[in-house]
Amino acid sequence: MSSPSTFIDALQERSREWIRVLSQPNPAYKPQTTVRAYTYDTVDVRGDNDLDWRSSSRSAEDKTPAWLLRLQRRSAITRTIIFVLSSEWSFLTVLGFLSAALFLTTEIAVDNILGGRLWILSALPNLSFLRLIVWTLYSLFFSIIARFCVEYISPFAAGSGIPEMKSILSGLKLKGYLSFDNLIAKIVGNVVAYCSDLSIGREGPYIMICGILANVLLKLDIFYRIRSDNSSKFQMLSAACAGGIATVFGSPVGGVLFSIEVTSTYYLIQNLTKSFLCAFCAAFFTSYIGNHGLLTPFVTHFDSKTFSNGKILSFIMLGVVCGVLGAFFVVAQDYVSKMRKKYFWLSKDRYKQVCIISIISSIFTYASFMPLHEGQFYTIRSMFSDTKLTEWERPSVYFNLIYFIIFKFFLTVVSIGLPVPCGLFVPVFVMGSAIGRLWGEVLSDLFPDMLITPGGFAVVGAAAMSAGTTRALSTCVIIFELTGQLVYMFPVLISVIVATAVGNLLSPSVYDKILESKGLPFLPPLGHRALRKSGRDVMNNSIHCVSRETTYKDLSLLLKRSSFQYFPVIDHPGNMLLIGEIDRSYLRKILDDRERDYLSQSGNRQRLVDVMNHYDKGLPASPDMGSDVTGSPMEEFFSTRALIELQRPHFDPSPFQLVDKTPLTKIHFMFSMLGITHVWCTHKAKLAGLITRKEFMKKCWELNEQRNATED
Amino acid sequence: MSSPSTFIDALQERSREWIRVLSQPNPAYKPQTTVRAYTYDTVDVRGDNDLDWRSSSRSAEDKTPAWLLRLQRRSAITRTIIFVLSSEWSFLTVLGFLSAALFLTTEIAVDNILGGRLWILSALPNLSFLRLIVWTLYSLFFSIIARFCVEYISPFAAGSGIPEMKSILSGLKLKGYLSFDNLIAKIVGNVVAYCSDLSIGREGPYIMICGILANVLLKLDIFYRIRSDNSSKFQMLSAACAGGIATVFGSPVGGVLFSIEVTSTYYLIQNLTKSFLCAFCAAFFTSYIGNHGLLTPFVTHFDSKTFSNGKILSFIMLGVVCGVLGAFFVVAQDYVSKMRKKYFWLSKDRYKQVCIISIISSIFTYASFMPLHEGQFYTIRSMFSDTKLTEWERPSVYFNLIYFIIFKFFLTVVSIGLPVPCGLFVPVFVMGSAIGRLWGEVLSDLFPDMLITPGGFAVVGAAAMSAGTTRALSTCVIIFELTGQLVYMFPVLISVIVATAVGNLLSPSVYDKILESKGLPFLPPLGHRALRKSGRDVMNNSIHCVSRETTYKDLSLLLKRSSFQYFPVIDHPGNMLLIGEIDRSYLRKILDDRERDYLSQSGNRQRLVDVMNHYDKGLPASPDMGSDVTGSPMEEFFSTRALIELQRPHFDPSPFQLVDKTPLTKIHFMFSMLGITHVWCTHKAKLAGLITRKEFMKKCWELNEQRNATED
């Protein structure tokens, strides 16, 4: 059966082309001179509108799977069990459990890989140079595997994952990002990249991993109820982000808040319970399976005390320093990523980059005076300790800390843009703890009377630096949960707030900057240049309408010229009165039906083949051929009015619409609040244009860039 | 000059009436048979639309005050200083400081009042009966003052304040609630009510107090920049709520989260920094001025430990119990408030209610076996202690705890509906700690092997009960900050989540229930009954339009018939094409101008006086008089087309509009997300109706009630 069906397919494909060649514009169709493409650089557009998620009215109507239906019919008890199992709560519990289990598994993998290296080193003769080479090669090997995962399993696994989740949660479908391939690439890639001594963290990729886990889990039959409700689906994704952070840090409350801050613009409070549940389950199971009581990796035991004015001032200064450094970090990593794009030799061979940076990192890690080879967590613990930094005293604590901060800064800036799965929170956190410790050591040497605990300053510095980079205030909650103490609540809060404020004055957050430089679709805040603009300035006025007058021939041309998912339905080409919008897929279907009808009539297929042969021979459309075709039954067959049914679900009689004079601020507000993908513009009730979310985003970026250009 | 002006006023007023009597409907005006009032029970409607706040385009354009302008002109430095001082950050710092200072002042007042009672008692002869009477009279006295504050200073001071803030932050202006009078009434009323032994708390009123403080502070000239931006104004109000909680509990992070959860439906993440700053400043200054280091009123010192399966199960059970009791509390207090409305003798004399309950509370507090007279905080500390409850052992700990829980429940339910400023968080928290303690004591007696710390169960119970009543998950953060410990993180989280979930299954949150029973405007979630409804079912189709054809006579009638703030402008009465909306105040103005013109012409005033005298004599409109008037120059003068200028700011060419077939879910979504006050409905581009936020809210409640009625 396959060959005839492909033949028919081919025929249909060609018949369509053929019809298009013959088609003439007609008043109902109104093609305009400018036919713009709706694509946006790197992202697939077609599927975009699946995610008009907040208006659940048109969500895909998922049927109850057959086996579930059969089970449900058995008894009230099975029905109840299925109801409970298929609920959001059960989904989140399972998700939390899986996230915890997966994380613990990867932990074991990391331990084994790093343990393996130590074992090899211990087996080697006691030659530092040889050991350094083996150490470096070991790291190099794993960094190459990490790059390999990204190149051969899924290209979407590169980078942090947080900007991508922000984009996805803002209502856009990024194809491939939530696929199973990406899950594998992220998991394996992140483990090996983490083991390769690159200055990277695990929280960013793990947020993404949890997001994908949720997406994969949703494909199970049992969760059909969640799957069929787009809004619920998005809530699950958002909760998964919280679960991801909670797993990695063991901080359920901080995880929820951090995920909200870095992925949302507006947050639906109702969803908080779900995020909390997921985060709690993730952290709880991590603790329960891993057999630790509380997940406080960096437990501190500082005394509770009041803080003198001098100390408060020094905490504020630390906040300012961290804010400035955080902003500098954001700008520096953006500069590096621009350099990567600009210089061909950097952008072409990405293995080379990974290898070079891995080698430098390994040497730095191994051949330092400090015990950096014990890992980042060990460093954090040293910084947070309330004893002297004995391991860092050779040649001097100051020298070592400064050396560490500078090198860490440089390595992190170049590492987080590498095409491997890598987060940036932990390296920044380590850097911050070193900065805080340095500040504390300096102060305690300068003012021995102040009774300063440098470890406490390290805690404050870690929180402030993380906040200065990510602009997430929840870092303070995370640090409380990481250290298990609240005595530094006020210093942490004040420096976090100061660092965030100072950072915000100087640059956007690191995630927003990556989002921007990656060209991911995201609605930026409106600059003042946009204040005087209105919908008319941004709308696309080359729209293709459907009306009662539309023929099958028009439909065919319509589908070819515009790639947009919805078409406006107008009352009559004369009055251009918008009466609703219709799905692309439905129009495609009725056109296909019509073509099948035509081909099923005897003789028609032969006739079409003849015409096609004529064209295939490269002959120009001879006038007699043309006239023959134009007046043919085929022409007539496709020139009749299309039988378009204006009914739900493929027809929406109430799409969002605006007057074309609506100010841009109002449109921006609607897009960001309602999460809609497009809005129709009318002028005196006549359909005048279309504003899609993507074009609008592009326009916003353009306007912001113009502003920067004129200001510079 | 005053008497002629009043004469003209009187003339104008009468001339308007007179014109209305003569007016005939004309096609441009289209009055309909049903003229509905736009008022909503208790709330003033006119000013409502000031708060179309999120669309800042039409916000009141506040001018820079003159003295500031003069100062700004002096030098760049003064300009910078003024810029910094007038910023949101400075505002929030000042607000935090004021909140802290005010709170500490009221604390001193409370301490003095309660200390005074002890002093009086100590001076009395040692007769328990006499002491009880003095104790009760003392409480009674202050409860009467509290009632007095509400009755004579501001009636809006009654109740918690959280539901009111929720309503205000949802975009409605509740007149009088944010006034200075109410500030005084709330502050004084709450202090004296708290001292009167009623089972109430301070956090609810304090949220409101901070909100009013913010509103009053905004009236200072220096903050003109914030005042002139409605959106910024609302962010400040929202931050003030966080500050209020942070002050009372000393929990900055918990305060922010709690305020978000109980007052918002959707939260703008961008605002988080501001809320954090305000909450931090409030908590910090409270600590700093009050000279305590950390604000952990109920500091605990439990050991860090792992929790066995049995314990985890018992925490879950505690969560279930607290969830059920929380829901029961919500239902009970609603029942009590309904009873109050129903029985006249209860609703009429509200002093009597306050007195009776105050007397019962006092007796309960004084004449118990337990040291309840030490105050609620003392009770919480006893519950949280890791030692035995020695003070509660007469006659038995079980008996005392059960007796306390039952009485506290009853007293809190009847107290929080009293017309005095009263919060409910602390009493519920106390009740929860007792429930948890009871549960812990029972378990430790039943399973001595489990090594149970009843104090830990009290902490968990307090958090769970608060969450079960308020449905705020942030109670877990508040409890961490209150106890200064994180070792009970998992138990607290699990029981809070369980209690919230169980509570949500059984009833809405206590704040939502109060909101509902008070009839405050608030957009409820849509029930399934509304799913099949569309805009057509809820819109008001008796709309009064303005067009180019509209005469002054029409305008006069228009303004009389409709009290709504905006009028639709249509292209032509024939096509009913909506081209914008126009401000009521502008129409009023041009009509007044026209009338002034008429009266300024010689002879017209005398003519009007004649006509009025004719009417004043009670004579019917004689035909010749009528014909005289109708054909008079006056009639002509007012029958000309009004000169309406369609320009900003009084004219908006792009009001929000919808197709009348738009499903109710979508409209609900728009109202809750965009915070708009009204939306115009069109049918095939013809203006068909108007949906105001208030009428929509009412309809939603009606639909929900219908659902409940049919389900019952």
PDB file of C-alpha atoms in Angstrom, chain A residues 297-302 377-387 389 429-434 436-437 453-463 466 478-480 482-485 488 492:
ATOM      1  CA  PRO A 297      25.875  20.623  53.436  1.00  0.00           C
ATOM      2  CA  PHE A 298      27.670  23.607  54.917  1.00  0.00           C
ATOM      3  CA  VAL A 299      26.463  23.500  58.484  1.00  0.00           C
ATOM      4  CA  THR A 300      27.790  26.347  60.598  1.00  0.00           C
ATOM      5  CA  HIS A 301      27.833  26.878  64.343  1.00  0.00           C
ATOM      6  CA  PHE A 302      28.154  30.591  64.854  1.00  0.00           C
ATOM      7  CA  PHE A 377      32.136  22.111  48.292  1.00  0.00           C
ATOM      8  CA  TYR A 378      35.276  21.512  50.328  1.00  0.00           C
ATOM      9  CA  THR A 379      36.394  25.066  49.579  1.00  0.00           C
ATOM     10  CA  ILE A 380      33.028  26.436  50.716  1.00  0.00           C
ATOM     11  CA  ARG A 381      33.273  24.472  53.937  1.00  0.00           C
ATOM     12  CA  SER A 382      36.766  25.851  54.580  1.00  0.00           C
ATOM     13  CA  MET A 383      35.567  29.381  53.974  1.00  0.00           C
ATOM     14  CA  PHE A 384      32.555  28.980  56.274  1.00  0.00           C
ATOM     15  CA  SER A 385      34.573  27.417  59.096  1.00  0.00           C
ATOM     16  CA  ASP A 386      34.984  29.500  62.241  1.00  0.00           C
ATOM     17  CA  THR A 387      38.585  28.375  62.663  1.00  0.00           C
ATOM     18  CA  LEU A 389      42.310  28.771  57.309  1.00  0.00           C
ATOM     19  CA  PHE A 429      28.803  31.054  45.376  1.00  0.00           C
ATOM     20  CA  VAL A 430      32.364  29.799  45.980  1.00  0.00           C
ATOM     21  CA  MET A 431      33.784  33.047  44.671  1.00  0.00           C
ATOM     22  CA  GLY A 432      31.473  35.009  46.955  1.00  0.00           C
ATOM     23  CA  SER A 433      32.466  32.992  49.989  1.00  0.00           C
ATOM     24  CA  ALA A 434      36.143  33.685  49.226  1.00  0.00           C
ATOM     25  CA  GLY A 436      33.549  37.465  52.093  1.00  0.00           C
ATOM     26  CA  ARG A 437      36.284  35.523  53.823  1.00  0.00           C
ATOM     27  CA  THR A 453      34.293  35.897  62.650  1.00  0.00           C
ATOM     28  CA  PRO A 454      35.676  35.709  59.097  1.00  0.00           C
ATOM     29  CA  GLY A 455      33.566  32.584  58.490  1.00  0.00           C
ATOM     30  CA  GLY A 456      30.423  34.625  59.045  1.00  0.00           C
ATOM     31  CA  PHE A 457      31.612  37.139  56.487  1.00  0.00           C
ATOM     32  CA  ALA A 458      32.179  34.266  54.082  1.00  0.00           C
ATOM     33  CA  VAL A 459      28.538  33.222  54.504  1.00  0.00           C
ATOM     34  CA  VAL A 460      27.367  36.769  53.902  1.00  0.00           C
ATOM     35  CA  GLY A 461      29.718  37.168  50.940  1.00  0.00           C
ATOM     36  CA  ALA A 462      28.521  33.960  49.315  1.00  0.00           C
ATOM     37  CA  ALA A 463      24.907  35.080  49.540  1.00  0.00           C
ATOM     38  CA  SER A 466      25.104  35.023  44.272  1.00  0.00           C
ATOM     39  CA  ILE A 478      19.005  29.200  50.378  1.00  0.00           C
ATOM     40  CA  ILE A 479      21.939  30.138  52.557  1.00  0.00           C
ATOM     41  CA  PHE A 480      19.891  29.754  55.731  1.00  0.00           C
ATOM     42  CA  LEU A 482      22.460  25.420  53.499  1.00  0.00           C
ATOM     43  CA  THR A 483      24.051  26.476  56.775  1.00  0.00           C
ATOM     44  CA  GLY A 484      21.140  25.459  58.981  1.00  0.00           C
ATOM     45  CA  GLN A 485      21.538  28.687  60.942  1.00  0.00           C
ATOM     46  CA  TYR A 488      23.358  35.789  60.310  1.00  0.00           C
ATOM     47  CA  VAL A 492      22.792  38.263  54.962  1.00  0.00           C
TER      48      VAL A 492
END
